């Protein structure tokens, strides 16, 4: 069984046992989190597609950890102006393991 969920403005196709990295959620490690915006639920041979979401479908996951991604170096350079700006950014994330799909 698989499902397509929406969280953090992105869509993820998940199965039970998958570990996904999503935009940071306000949940601590080792807590349960429920995704109720499920766009589609499918099994072998049948698919339920919502308009826009499947009614009554939920996906449950366990928060593994919160962290930050790899550092991105941003360099802005303006030729012939003597101007160069170097910035960095680390995007926060939450690692979630999918435990159940109810649909």
Coordinates of C-alpha atoms in Angstrom, one line a residue:
X1 CA 0.0 0.0 0.0
X2 CA 1.2 3.5 -0.8
X3 CA 0.0 7.1 -0.4
X4 CA 0.8 10.5 -1.7
X5 CA 0.9 13.1 1.1
X6 CA 1.4 16.9 1.2
X7 CA 3.5 18.6 3.9
X8 CA 5.5 21.7 3.9
X9 CA 4.3 22.6 0.4
X10 CA 5.7 19.5 -1.1
X11 CA 4.2 16.1 -2.2
X12 CA 5.7 12.8 -1.1
X13 CA 4.9 9.3 -2.2
X14 CA 5.3 7.0 0.8
X15 CA 5.0 3.3 1.8
X16 CA 5.0 1.8 5.3
X17 CA 8.6 1.6 6.5
X18 CA 9.9 4.5 4.4
X19 CA 12.0 7.3 6.0
X20 CA 11.5 10.7 4.5
X21 CA 13.0 14.1 5.1
X22 CA 10.3 16.8 5.3
X23 CA 10.3 20.5 6.1
X24 CA 10.7 21.1 9.8
X25 CA 7.7 20.1 11.9
X26 CA 7.0 21.3 15.4
X27 CA 7.4 17.8 16.9
X28 CA 10.1 16.4 19.1
X29 CA 12.0 13.1 18.4
X30 CA 10.2 9.8 19.2
X31 CA 6.7 11.3 18.9
X32 CA 3.9 10.3 16.6
X33 CA 2.8 12.7 13.8
X34 CA -0.3 12.4 11.6
X35 CA -0.5 13.6 8.0
X36 CA -4.2 14.2 7.1
X37 CA -3.7 15.8 3.7
X38 CA -3.6 12.6 1.6
X39 CA -4.0 13.1 -2.1
X40 CA -4.1 9.5 -3.2
X41 CA -4.1 6.0 -1.6
X42 CA -3.3 2.9 -3.7
X43 CA -3.0 -0.8 -3.4
X44 CA -2.3 -3.5 -5.9
X45 CA -4.8 -2.9 -8.7
X46 CA -6.8 -0.1 -7.1
X47 CA -6.2 3.6 -6.5
X48 CA -8.3 6.2 -4.6
X49 CA -7.7 9.7 -5.8
X50 CA -9.1 12.6 -3.8
X51 CA -10.6 15.9 -5.0
X52 CA -8.4 17.4 -3.6
X53 CA -7.9 15.0 -0.6
X54 CA -9.1 11.5 0.1
X55 CA -11.8 11.7 2.9
X56 CA -10.9 9.9 6.1
X57 CA -7.4 8.9 4.9
X58 CA -4.4 9.5 7.2
X59 CA -0.8 8.6 7.3
X60 CA 1.0 8.1 10.6
X61 CA 4.7 8.4 11.2
X62 CA 7.3 8.5 13.9
X63 CA 9.7 11.4 14.2
X64 CA 13.2 10.1 14.1
X65 CA 15.1 13.3 14.5
X66 CA 15.2 17.0 13.7
X67 CA 18.3 18.5 12.1
X68 CA 19.9 20.8 9.5
X69 CA 20.9 20.0 6.0
X70 CA 24.2 20.5 4.4
X71 CA 25.5 24.0 4.1
X72 CA 24.8 25.8 0.9
X73 CA 27.3 28.5 -0.1
X74 CA 25.8 31.5 -1.9
X75 CA 28.2 33.8 -3.8
X76 CA 27.0 37.0 -5.3
X77 CA 29.6 38.7 -7.5
X78 CA 29.3 41.9 -9.5
X79 CA 32.1 42.3 -12.1
X80 CA 34.0 45.6 -12.3
X81 CA 32.4 46.8 -9.1
X82 CA 34.6 45.3 -6.5
X83 CA 31.6 43.7 -4.8
X84 CA 31.4 40.1 -3.6
X85 CA 29.0 38.8 -1.0
X86 CA 29.4 35.3 0.5
X87 CA 26.5 33.8 2.4
X88 CA 25.6 30.4 3.8
X89 CA 22.3 28.6 4.5
X90 CA 21.4 25.3 6.3
X91 CA 17.8 24.2 5.8
X92 CA 16.1 22.7 8.9
X93 CA 14.4 19.3 8.4
X94 CA 12.6 16.5 10.2
X95 CA 13.2 12.9 9.5
X96 CA 10.0 10.8 9.7
X97 CA 9.5 7.0 9.4
X98 CA 6.1 6.0 8.1
X99 CA 4.4 3.5 10.4
X100 CA 0.8 3.2 9.1
X101 CA -1.4 4.2 6.1
X102 CA -5.1 4.3 6.9
X103 CA -7.3 4.7 3.9

